[in-house]
């Protein structure tokens, strides 16, 4: 697969450095990091690798073109000049969606129409036909207009990459899988780590920790839009998926302890862990946070306590923060990583964080409060 491509992966704000590190490990070249996105280059097989392996990317797009567009004629002409036929066949479906921010071309429906007509014009000239039934594989076209700069790409992922396939159901306020994976990475979870979450909800943090520790590719159990494309009918996805299966570190001694006061959450964590293939590594029980006792020895505590915005009132959320400060250990070898939007969290918790990192849980602005001693699992440098 010698063809060179430029790829763009959006991510949650605050996880850009984590994602860029992942991309570098995959062999991505000419990496560029901007707010909420990482771009990089590689051969076509990197599309499959990125979809299978990137834990914090929201999706993987192939960039077809980037250019200035201050008028509809510019948008049409420059879109029509791009080599869409390199990917889209005569029967391909190519729906268009996108967004515009701080640009002269601010009408998204009009831009969608222009981009669609420009692609049709290009394909008419290539395939020498004037009508496309669009009954074949889906090539989702996405455009962004930011300060009059257009980016056009093809989405290779389909459903967002946070949809790993193990969480068909969740509790009322779940943490997104990609965000959980970012926290796991910042906490430096390894194959021999012991991880705890005493407010596990649907189990996302401990499951993502297990996937990372056992080197299980997050996309190993799902399919991607690009698998149907003509350029990937050579078995690339199947070959790389099989390689991913062979790279699972089944011998790693990793174990996680999860608990929750809600018996429904306990059952949900068990179900999700089983679907993810890591049930044997996660011990789950019903328990009150106030009764939490961490295991002896080095451990990493990860949790996403209720914020008082969705699941409980503010007073109760504040009391949870105080309880966390009482039951989480202050000892060498124990690292604590708590994501919260609670104002004055550190005062409620009872001590200042070693480090903080701004993150977003959905639309809620949060901080990841990181507590660790020099000999515990400290975060990576940004």
mmCIF file of C-alpha atoms in Angstrom:
data_model
loop_
_atom_site.group_PDB
_atom_site.id
_atom_site.type_symbol
_atom_site.label_atom_id
_atom_site.label_comp_id
_atom_site.label_asym_id
_atom_site.label_seq_id
_atom_site.Cartn_x
_atom_site.Cartn_y
_atom_site.Cartn_z
ATOM 1 C CA UNK A 1 0.000 0.000 0.000
ATOM 2 C CA UNK A 2 2.526 2.563 -1.178
ATOM 3 C CA UNK A 3 0.095 5.448 -1.778
ATOM 4 C CA UNK A 4 0.838 8.362 0.564
ATOM 5 C CA UNK A 5 -2.058 10.016 2.361
ATOM 6 C CA UNK A 6 -2.580 12.860 4.799
ATOM 7 C CA UNK A 7 -4.807 11.949 7.730
ATOM 8 C CA UNK A 8 -6.716 14.134 10.178
ATOM 9 C CA UNK A 9 -7.947 12.917 13.557
ATOM 10 C CA UNK A 10 -10.106 15.131 15.769
ATOM 11 C CA UNK A 11 -9.931 14.596 19.517
ATOM 12 C CA UNK A 12 -11.398 16.030 22.695
ATOM 13 C CA UNK A 13 -9.808 19.304 23.796
ATOM 14 C CA UNK A 14 -6.968 18.610 26.192
ATOM 15 C CA UNK A 15 -6.000 15.261 24.659
ATOM 16 C CA UNK A 16 -4.006 16.568 21.684
ATOM 17 C CA UNK A 17 -0.595 15.682 23.131
ATOM 18 C CA UNK A 18 -1.811 12.208 24.117
ATOM 19 C CA UNK A 19 -3.131 11.562 20.604
ATOM 20 C CA UNK A 20 0.014 12.894 18.921
ATOM 21 C CA UNK A 21 2.089 10.487 21.025
ATOM 22 C CA UNK A 22 -0.160 7.618 19.887
ATOM 23 C CA UNK A 23 0.230 8.669 16.254
ATOM 24 C CA UNK A 24 4.009 8.804 16.606
ATOM 25 C CA UNK A 25 4.040 5.260 17.991
ATOM 26 C CA UNK A 26 2.065 4.105 14.932
ATOM 27 C CA UNK A 27 4.663 5.592 12.607
ATOM 28 C CA UNK A 28 2.795 8.719 11.525
ATOM 29 C CA UNK A 29 5.029 11.341 9.901
ATOM 30 C CA UNK A 30 4.933 15.139 9.611
ATOM 31 C CA UNK A 31 2.675 15.345 12.658
ATOM 32 C CA UNK A 32 0.929 18.667 13.252
ATOM 33 C CA UNK A 33 -1.013 19.400 16.429
ATOM 34 C CA UNK A 34 -3.670 22.118 16.668
ATOM 35 C CA UNK A 35 -6.625 22.629 19.000
ATOM 36 C CA UNK A 36 -8.774 19.521 18.919
ATOM 37 C CA UNK A 37 -7.037 17.812 16.003
ATOM 38 C CA UNK A 38 -3.870 16.044 14.924
ATOM 39 C CA UNK A 39 -2.792 15.676 11.278
ATOM 40 C CA UNK A 40 -0.105 13.322 10.013
ATOM 41 C CA UNK A 41 1.054 11.436 6.934
ATOM 42 C CA UNK A 42 1.764 7.841 6.015
ATOM 43 C CA UNK A 43 0.890 5.123 3.550
ATOM 44 C CA UNK A 44 -2.649 3.866 3.002
ATOM 45 C CA UNK A 45 -2.259 1.028 5.502
ATOM 46 C CA UNK A 46 -1.954 3.668 8.225
ATOM 47 C CA UNK A 47 -5.687 4.324 7.748
ATOM 48 C CA UNK A 48 -6.423 0.824 9.020
ATOM 49 C CA UNK A 49 -3.821 1.019 11.790
ATOM 50 C CA UNK A 50 -5.153 4.349 13.027
ATOM 51 C CA UNK A 51 -8.742 3.106 13.143
ATOM 52 C CA UNK A 52 -7.761 -0.064 14.956
ATOM 53 C CA UNK A 53 -5.241 1.362 17.427
ATOM 54 C CA UNK A 54 -5.846 5.028 18.247
ATOM 55 C CA UNK A 55 -7.456 5.208 21.684
ATOM 56 C CA UNK A 56 -8.087 8.960 21.937
ATOM 57 C CA UNK A 57 -8.994 9.869 18.328
ATOM 58 C CA UNK A 58 -12.662 10.513 17.575
ATOM 59 C CA UNK A 59 -12.331 9.382 13.953
ATOM 60 C CA UNK A 60 -9.839 9.120 11.078
ATOM 61 C CA UNK A 61 -10.246 11.193 7.927
ATOM 62 C CA UNK A 62 -8.275 11.243 4.659
ATOM 63 C CA UNK A 63 -7.584 14.851 3.700
ATOM 64 C CA UNK A 64 -8.364 15.431 0.011
ATOM 65 C CA UNK A 65 -7.609 19.132 -0.006
ATOM 66 C CA UNK A 66 -7.082 22.346 1.935
ATOM 67 C CA UNK A 67 -7.520 25.768 0.370
ATOM 68 C CA UNK A 68 -8.809 29.310 0.797
ATOM 69 C CA UNK A 69 -12.517 29.729 -0.024
ATOM 70 C CA UNK A 70 -14.108 33.155 0.325
ATOM 71 C CA UNK A 71 -16.782 32.669 -2.347
ATOM 72 C CA UNK A 72 -19.023 29.872 -3.553
ATOM 73 C CA UNK A 73 -17.241 29.841 -6.904
ATOM 74 C CA UNK A 74 -13.881 29.312 -5.161
ATOM 75 C CA UNK A 75 -15.354 26.514 -3.069
ATOM 76 C CA UNK A 76 -16.868 24.850 -6.152
ATOM 77 C CA UNK A 77 -13.833 25.149 -8.439
ATOM 78 C CA UNK A 78 -11.272 24.006 -5.880
ATOM 79 C CA UNK A 79 -13.432 21.131 -4.692
ATOM 80 C CA UNK A 80 -13.971 19.987 -8.292
ATOM 81 C CA UNK A 81 -10.202 20.040 -8.862
ATOM 82 C CA UNK A 82 -9.564 17.389 -6.191
ATOM 83 C CA UNK A 83 -9.008 13.705 -7.144
ATOM 84 C CA UNK A 84 -12.217 12.258 -5.686
ATOM 85 C CA UNK A 85 -12.058 9.369 -8.165
ATOM 86 C CA UNK A 86 -8.999 8.035 -6.314
ATOM 87 C CA UNK A 87 -11.473 6.709 -3.771
ATOM 88 C CA UNK A 88 -15.092 7.095 -4.916
ATOM 89 C CA UNK A 89 -16.192 4.562 -7.528
ATOM 90 C CA UNK A 90 -19.037 4.910 -10.022
ATOM 91 C CA UNK A 91 -21.585 3.430 -7.612
ATOM 92 C CA UNK A 92 -20.216 5.080 -4.436
ATOM 93 C CA UNK A 93 -22.443 7.018 -2.076
ATOM 94 C CA UNK A 94 -20.932 10.366 -1.127
ATOM 95 C CA UNK A 95 -23.127 12.301 1.314
ATOM 96 C CA UNK A 96 -21.738 15.650 2.471
ATOM 97 C CA UNK A 97 -21.760 17.243 5.906
ATOM 98 C CA UNK A 98 -19.682 19.888 7.620
ATOM 99 C CA UNK A 99 -19.503 23.124 9.550
ATOM 100 C CA UNK A 100 -18.398 26.734 9.182
ATOM 101 C CA UNK A 101 -16.913 29.053 11.812
ATOM 102 C CA UNK A 102 -15.795 32.661 11.353
ATOM 103 C CA UNK A 103 -15.992 32.391 7.559
ATOM 104 C CA UNK A 104 -17.650 34.401 4.802
ATOM 105 C CA UNK A 105 -19.334 31.206 3.604
ATOM 106 C CA UNK A 106 -21.376 30.750 6.764
ATOM 107 C CA UNK A 107 -24.412 28.903 5.379
ATOM 108 C CA UNK A 108 -23.708 25.203 5.987
ATOM 109 C CA UNK A 109 -26.607 23.938 3.772
ATOM 110 C CA UNK A 110 -25.390 26.072 0.856
ATOM 111 C CA UNK A 111 -21.821 24.832 1.327
ATOM 112 C CA UNK A 112 -23.054 21.240 1.434
ATOM 113 C CA UNK A 113 -24.857 21.740 -1.851
ATOM 114 C CA UNK A 114 -21.851 23.392 -3.506
ATOM 115 C CA UNK A 115 -19.445 20.649 -2.396
ATOM 116 C CA UNK A 116 -21.816 17.913 -3.543
ATOM 117 C CA UNK A 117 -22.292 19.488 -6.981
ATOM 118 C CA UNK A 118 -18.542 20.010 -7.362
ATOM 119 C CA UNK A 119 -17.808 16.339 -6.635
ATOM 120 C CA UNK A 120 -20.508 15.281 -9.106
ATOM 121 C CA UNK A 121 -18.946 17.545 -11.731
ATOM 122 C CA UNK A 122 -15.541 15.954 -11.128
ATOM 123 C CA UNK A 123 -16.879 12.391 -11.301
ATOM 124 C CA UNK A 124 -18.928 13.165 -14.429
ATOM 125 C CA UNK A 125 -15.719 14.053 -16.224
ATOM 126 C CA UNK A 126 -13.898 10.959 -14.973
ATOM 127 C CA UNK A 127 -16.615 8.335 -15.450
ATOM 128 C CA UNK A 128 -18.288 9.968 -18.465
ATOM 129 C CA UNK A 129 -21.793 9.748 -17.088
ATOM 130 C CA UNK A 130 -24.323 12.289 -15.885
ATOM 131 C CA UNK A 131 -26.172 10.282 -13.252
ATOM 132 C CA UNK A 132 -24.882 8.425 -10.195
ATOM 133 C CA UNK A 133 -27.183 5.958 -8.448
ATOM 134 C CA UNK A 134 -25.099 5.978 -5.259
ATOM 135 C CA UNK A 135 -25.967 2.419 -4.249
ATOM 136 C CA UNK A 136 -22.465 1.215 -3.314
ATOM 137 C CA UNK A 137 -20.101 1.806 -0.370
ATOM 138 C CA UNK A 138 -20.459 5.021 1.633
ATOM 139 C CA UNK A 139 -17.734 7.649 1.308
ATOM 140 C CA UNK A 140 -18.769 10.259 3.852
ATOM 141 C CA UNK A 141 -17.486 13.648 2.711
ATOM 142 C CA UNK A 142 -16.780 16.186 5.442
ATOM 143 C CA UNK A 143 -15.868 19.829 5.033
ATOM 144 C CA UNK A 144 -14.770 22.419 7.547
ATOM 145 C CA UNK A 145 -14.574 26.144 6.971
ATOM 146 C CA UNK A 146 -12.567 28.019 9.564
ATOM 147 C CA UNK A 147 -11.602 31.622 8.942
ATOM 148 C CA UNK A 148 -12.202 31.144 5.213
ATOM 149 C CA UNK A 149 -9.924 28.112 5.078
ATOM 150 C CA UNK A 150 -11.594 24.969 3.723
ATOM 151 C CA UNK A 151 -10.582 21.408 4.544
ATOM 152 C CA UNK A 152 -12.199 18.527 2.659
ATOM 153 C CA UNK A 153 -11.837 14.936 3.753
ATOM 154 C CA UNK A 154 -13.325 11.456 3.580
ATOM 155 C CA UNK A 155 -14.324 9.854 6.867
ATOM 156 C CA UNK A 156 -12.848 6.345 7.040
ATOM 157 C CA UNK A 157 -14.283 5.404 10.438
ATOM 158 C CA UNK A 158 -18.059 5.489 10.170
ATOM 159 C CA UNK A 159 -19.453 5.588 13.731
ATOM 160 C CA UNK A 160 -17.124 7.504 16.041
ATOM 161 C CA UNK A 161 -14.104 5.637 17.342
ATOM 162 C CA UNK A 162 -15.350 5.985 20.916
ATOM 163 C CA UNK A 163 -17.892 3.306 19.985
ATOM 164 C CA UNK A 164 -15.672 0.339 20.808
ATOM 165 C CA UNK A 165 -18.570 -2.110 20.778
ATOM 166 C CA UNK A 166 -18.543 -3.076 24.449
ATOM 167 C CA UNK A 167 -20.936 -0.447 25.794
ATOM 168 C CA UNK A 168 -24.361 -1.112 24.286
ATOM 169 C CA UNK A 169 -25.860 0.252 27.500
ATOM 170 C CA UNK A 170 -24.521 2.821 29.938
ATOM 171 C CA UNK A 171 -25.545 4.666 33.059
ATOM 172 C CA UNK A 172 -27.066 8.144 32.971
ATOM 173 C CA UNK A 173 -23.800 10.102 32.818
ATOM 174 C CA UNK A 174 -21.080 7.931 31.286
ATOM 175 C CA UNK A 175 -17.595 9.162 30.555
ATOM 176 C CA UNK A 176 -16.722 8.917 26.873
ATOM 177 C CA UNK A 177 -14.440 6.001 26.008
ATOM 178 C CA UNK A 178 -11.878 8.230 24.285
ATOM 179 C CA UNK A 179 -11.709 10.548 27.296
ATOM 180 C CA UNK A 180 -11.341 7.590 29.641
ATOM 181 C CA UNK A 181 -8.518 6.267 27.450
ATOM 182 C CA UNK A 182 -6.783 9.642 27.646
ATOM 183 C CA UNK A 183 -6.980 9.643 31.446
ATOM 184 C CA UNK A 184 -5.622 6.087 31.505
ATOM 185 C CA UNK A 185 -2.705 7.194 29.343
ATOM 186 C CA UNK A 186 -1.971 10.240 31.503
ATOM 187 C CA UNK A 187 -2.035 7.987 34.568
ATOM 188 C CA UNK A 188 0.566 5.773 32.895
ATOM 189 C CA UNK A 189 -1.319 2.510 33.323
ATOM 190 C CA UNK A 190 0.957 -0.405 32.414
ATOM 191 C CA UNK A 191 0.695 -4.155 32.071
ATOM 192 C CA UNK A 192 1.554 -4.712 35.723
ATOM 193 C CA UNK A 193 -0.620 -1.914 37.139
ATOM 194 C CA UNK A 194 -3.296 -2.313 39.791
ATOM 195 C CA UNK A 195 -6.182 0.062 39.069
ATOM 196 C CA UNK A 196 -9.186 0.988 41.238
ATOM 197 C CA UNK A 197 -12.405 2.909 40.603
ATOM 198 C CA UNK A 198 -14.778 3.060 43.598
ATOM 199 C CA UNK A 199 -17.451 4.931 41.582
ATOM 200 C CA UNK A 200 -17.274 2.840 38.423
ATOM 201 C CA UNK A 201 -20.650 3.625 36.816
ATOM 202 C CA UNK A 202 -20.691 1.618 33.581
ATOM 203 C CA UNK A 203 -17.046 0.605 34.038
ATOM 204 C CA UNK A 204 -15.506 2.668 31.268
ATOM 205 C CA UNK A 205 -12.352 3.764 33.124
ATOM 206 C CA UNK A 206 -11.385 0.294 34.343
ATOM 207 C CA UNK A 207 -12.238 -1.276 30.984
ATOM 208 C CA UNK A 208 -10.115 1.230 29.070
ATOM 209 C CA UNK A 209 -7.331 0.657 31.595
ATOM 210 C CA UNK A 210 -7.527 -3.092 30.966
ATOM 211 C CA UNK A 211 -7.499 -2.632 27.187
ATOM 212 C CA UNK A 212 -4.376 -0.468 27.438
ATOM 213 C CA UNK A 213 -2.601 -2.742 29.922
ATOM 214 C CA UNK A 214 -3.243 -5.880 27.869
ATOM 215 C CA UNK A 215 -2.402 -4.091 24.587
ATOM 216 C CA UNK A 216 -5.840 -4.815 23.143
ATOM 217 C CA UNK A 217 -6.512 -2.571 20.143
ATOM 218 C CA UNK A 218 -9.627 -0.483 20.935
ATOM 219 C CA UNK A 219 -11.066 -1.075 17.459
ATOM 220 C CA UNK A 220 -10.417 -4.804 17.376
ATOM 221 C CA UNK A 221 -14.103 -5.739 17.818
ATOM 222 C CA UNK A 222 -15.724 -3.333 15.343
ATOM 223 C CA UNK A 223 -15.842 -2.526 11.657
ATOM 224 C CA UNK A 224 -15.054 0.697 9.811
ATOM 225 C CA UNK A 225 -16.521 2.491 6.802
ATOM 226 C CA UNK A 226 -13.301 2.210 4.757
ATOM 227 C CA UNK A 227 -13.380 -1.586 4.884
ATOM 228 C CA UNK A 228 -15.982 -1.444 2.104
ATOM 229 C CA UNK A 229 -13.912 0.820 -0.134
ATOM 230 C CA UNK A 230 -12.303 -0.562 -3.284
ATOM 231 C CA UNK A 231 -8.823 0.525 -2.177
ATOM 232 C CA UNK A 232 -9.071 -1.682 0.920
ATOM 233 C CA UNK A 233 -10.301 -4.862 -0.751
ATOM 234 C CA UNK A 234 -6.810 -6.351 -0.559
ATOM 235 C CA UNK A 235 -7.337 -7.615 2.988
ATOM 236 C CA UNK A 236 -5.418 -4.821 4.737
ATOM 237 C CA UNK A 237 -7.933 -4.462 7.569
ATOM 238 C CA UNK A 238 -8.185 -8.219 8.096
ATOM 239 C CA UNK A 239 -4.408 -8.622 8.105
ATOM 240 C CA UNK A 240 -3.825 -5.813 10.592
ATOM 241 C CA UNK A 241 -6.695 -6.975 12.780
ATOM 242 C CA UNK A 242 -5.138 -10.437 12.971
ATOM 243 C CA UNK A 243 -1.791 -8.858 13.857
ATOM 244 C CA UNK A 244 -3.560 -6.939 16.619
ATOM 245 C CA UNK A 245 -4.986 -10.192 18.003
ATOM 246 C CA UNK A 246 -1.473 -11.657 18.100
ATOM 247 C CA UNK A 247 -0.131 -8.608 19.939
ATOM 248 C CA UNK A 248 -2.472 -8.939 22.939
ATOM 249 C CA UNK A 249 -0.386 -9.324 26.109
ATOM 250 C CA UNK A 250 -2.357 -12.067 27.808
ATOM 251 C CA UNK A 251 0.499 -12.721 30.239
ATOM 252 C CA UNK A 252 0.327 -9.208 31.742
ATOM 253 C CA UNK A 253 -0.576 -9.371 35.464
ATOM 254 C CA UNK A 254 -2.878 -6.314 35.319
ATOM 255 C CA UNK A 255 -5.912 -6.304 37.609
ATOM 256 C CA UNK A 256 -8.593 -3.710 38.351
ATOM 257 C CA UNK A 257 -11.001 -3.334 41.270
ATOM 258 C CA UNK A 258 -14.300 -1.596 40.549
ATOM 259 C CA UNK A 259 -17.196 -0.832 42.843
ATOM 260 C CA UNK A 260 -20.343 1.272 42.957
ATOM 261 C CA UNK A 261 -23.175 1.821 45.398
ATOM 262 C CA UNK A 262 -25.743 1.210 42.646
ATOM 263 C CA UNK A 263 -26.264 -2.523 41.986
ATOM 264 C CA UNK A 264 -27.383 -1.730 38.427
ATOM 265 C CA UNK A 265 -24.013 -0.054 37.778
ATOM 266 C CA UNK A 266 -22.205 -3.095 39.166
ATOM 267 C CA UNK A 267 -24.114 -5.386 36.810
ATOM 268 C CA UNK A 268 -23.533 -3.027 33.898
ATOM 269 C CA UNK A 269 -19.783 -2.943 34.536
ATOM 270 C CA UNK A 270 -19.699 -6.738 34.553
ATOM 271 C CA UNK A 271 -21.633 -6.923 31.277
ATOM 272 C CA UNK A 272 -19.471 -4.311 29.558
ATOM 273 C CA UNK A 273 -16.229 -5.890 30.771
ATOM 274 C CA UNK A 274 -17.374 -9.243 29.376
ATOM 275 C CA UNK A 275 -18.175 -7.675 25.993
ATOM 276 C CA UNK A 276 -14.750 -6.032 25.954
ATOM 277 C CA UNK A 277 -13.061 -9.360 26.682
ATOM 278 C CA UNK A 278 -11.514 -8.224 29.977
ATOM 279 C CA UNK A 279 -13.964 -9.573 32.567
ATOM 280 C CA UNK A 280 -11.327 -11.879 34.069
ATOM 281 C CA UNK A 281 -9.138 -8.846 34.924
ATOM 282 C CA UNK A 282 -11.788 -6.708 36.646
ATOM 283 C CA UNK A 283 -13.135 -7.500 40.121
ATOM 284 C CA UNK A 284 -16.511 -5.802 40.589
ATOM 285 C CA UNK A 285 -18.607 -5.451 43.736
ATOM 286 C CA UNK A 286 -21.320 -3.288 45.248
ATOM 287 C CA UNK A 287 -19.907 -0.959 47.882
ATOM 288 C CA UNK A 288 -20.264 2.539 49.306
ATOM 289 C CA UNK A 289 -17.497 5.001 48.492
ATOM 290 C CA UNK A 290 -17.110 5.747 52.211
ATOM 291 C CA UNK A 291 -16.119 2.123 52.779
ATOM 292 C CA UNK A 292 -13.465 2.058 50.069
ATOM 293 C CA UNK A 293 -10.108 0.637 51.097
ATOM 294 C CA UNK A 294 -7.341 0.643 48.474
ATOM 295 C CA UNK A 295 -5.178 -2.452 48.043
ATOM 296 C CA UNK A 296 -1.732 -2.582 49.584
ATOM 297 C CA UNK A 297 1.212 -1.710 47.397
ATOM 298 C CA UNK A 298 1.424 0.485 44.306
ATOM 299 C CA UNK A 299 -1.932 1.305 42.743
ATOM 300 C CA UNK A 300 -3.599 3.811 40.453
ATOM 301 C CA UNK A 301 -6.988 5.214 41.399
ATOM 302 C CA UNK A 302 -9.122 6.563 38.573
ATOM 303 C CA UNK A 303 -12.618 7.939 38.997
ATOM 304 C CA UNK A 304 -15.264 10.183 37.476
ATOM 305 C CA UNK A 305 -17.431 11.331 40.396
ATOM 306 C CA UNK A 306 -20.870 12.885 39.755
ATOM 307 C CA UNK A 307 -20.615 16.607 39.059
ATOM 308 C CA UNK A 308 -23.915 17.766 40.535
ATOM 309 C CA UNK A 309 -25.117 18.734 37.050
ATOM 310 C CA UNK A 310 -26.766 15.521 35.905
ATOM 311 C CA UNK A 311 -26.992 12.840 38.581
ATOM 312 C CA UNK A 312 -27.221 14.540 41.965
ATOM 313 C CA UNK A 313 -27.540 17.931 43.614
ATOM 314 C CA UNK A 314 -24.534 20.150 44.224
ATOM 315 C CA UNK A 315 -24.432 19.547 47.974
ATOM 316 C CA UNK A 316 -24.222 15.794 47.482
ATOM 317 C CA UNK A 317 -21.520 16.227 44.818
ATOM 318 C CA UNK A 318 -19.475 18.324 47.237
ATOM 319 C CA UNK A 319 -19.786 15.646 49.901
ATOM 320 C CA UNK A 320 -18.512 13.055 47.401
ATOM 321 C CA UNK A 321 -15.379 15.175 46.861
ATOM 322 C CA UNK A 322 -14.782 15.332 50.636
ATOM 323 C CA UNK A 323 -15.235 11.574 50.919
ATOM 324 C CA UNK A 324 -12.762 10.989 48.100
ATOM 325 C CA UNK A 325 -10.199 13.037 50.005
ATOM 326 C CA UNK A 326 -10.732 10.889 53.092
ATOM 327 C CA UNK A 327 -10.611 7.448 51.479
ATOM 328 C CA UNK A 328 -8.038 7.921 48.723
ATOM 329 C CA UNK A 329 -4.538 7.117 49.985
ATOM 330 C CA UNK A 330 -1.697 9.561 50.549
ATOM 331 C CA UNK A 331 1.178 7.147 50.299
ATOM 332 C CA UNK A 332 4.160 6.463 48.117
ATOM 333 C CA UNK A 333 3.270 4.437 45.048
ATOM 334 C CA UNK A 334 -0.399 5.424 44.958
ATOM 335 C CA UNK A 335 -1.512 7.787 42.199
ATOM 336 C CA UNK A 336 -5.002 9.325 42.143
ATOM 337 C CA UNK A 337 -6.589 10.756 38.972
ATOM 338 C CA UNK A 338 -9.980 12.395 39.371
ATOM 339 C CA UNK A 339 -11.895 14.188 36.620
ATOM 340 C CA UNK A 340 -14.334 16.757 37.954
ATOM 341 C CA UNK A 341 -16.079 19.977 37.015
ATOM 342 C CA UNK A 342 -16.640 20.803 40.689
ATOM 343 C CA UNK A 343 -15.677 24.367 41.593
ATOM 344 C CA UNK A 344 -13.209 24.380 44.458
ATOM 345 C CA UNK A 345 -12.550 20.650 44.107
ATOM 346 C CA UNK A 346 -9.112 20.760 45.721
ATOM 347 C CA UNK A 347 -10.403 22.584 48.780
ATOM 348 C CA UNK A 348 -13.197 20.023 49.147
ATOM 349 C CA UNK A 349 -10.786 17.150 48.551
ATOM 350 C CA UNK A 350 -8.487 18.498 51.224
ATOM 351 C CA UNK A 351 -5.218 19.039 49.366
ATOM 352 C CA UNK A 352 -3.917 20.620 46.155
ATOM 353 C CA UNK A 353 -3.299 18.436 43.125
ATOM 354 C CA UNK A 354 0.235 17.635 42.042
ATOM 355 C CA UNK A 355 -0.824 18.609 38.527
ATOM 356 C CA UNK A 356 -4.019 19.608 36.746
ATOM 357 C CA UNK A 357 -5.135 19.280 33.157
ATOM 358 C CA UNK A 358 -8.136 20.917 31.481
ATOM 359 C CA UNK A 359 -10.394 18.425 29.722
ATOM 360 C CA UNK A 360 -13.948 18.264 28.423
ATOM 361 C CA UNK A 361 -16.436 15.539 29.339
ATOM 362 C CA UNK A 362 -18.994 16.045 26.587
ATOM 363 C CA UNK A 363 -19.808 19.762 26.763
ATOM 364 C CA UNK A 364 -18.807 20.024 30.424
ATOM 365 C CA UNK A 365 -15.497 21.730 31.128
ATOM 366 C CA UNK A 366 -13.533 19.728 33.691
ATOM 367 C CA UNK A 367 -10.141 19.372 35.265
ATOM 368 C CA UNK A 368 -8.196 16.176 35.692
ATOM 369 C CA UNK A 369 -6.757 16.428 39.204
ATOM 370 C CA UNK A 370 -3.593 14.337 39.421
ATOM 371 C CA UNK A 371 -2.147 13.298 42.777
ATOM 372 C CA UNK A 372 1.039 11.271 42.766
ATOM 373 C CA UNK A 373 4.331 10.915 44.572
ATOM 374 C CA UNK A 374 7.688 10.698 42.770
ATOM 375 C CA UNK A 375 7.666 6.892 42.974
ATOM 376 C CA UNK A 376 4.047 6.494 41.821
ATOM 377 C CA UNK A 377 2.729 6.532 38.265
ATOM 378 C CA UNK A 378 3.093 10.168 37.313
ATOM 379 C CA UNK A 379 1.762 11.617 34.059
ATOM 380 C CA UNK A 380 3.707 11.946 30.863
ATOM 381 C CA UNK A 381 5.188 15.276 29.984
ATOM 382 C CA UNK A 382 2.788 17.168 27.676
#
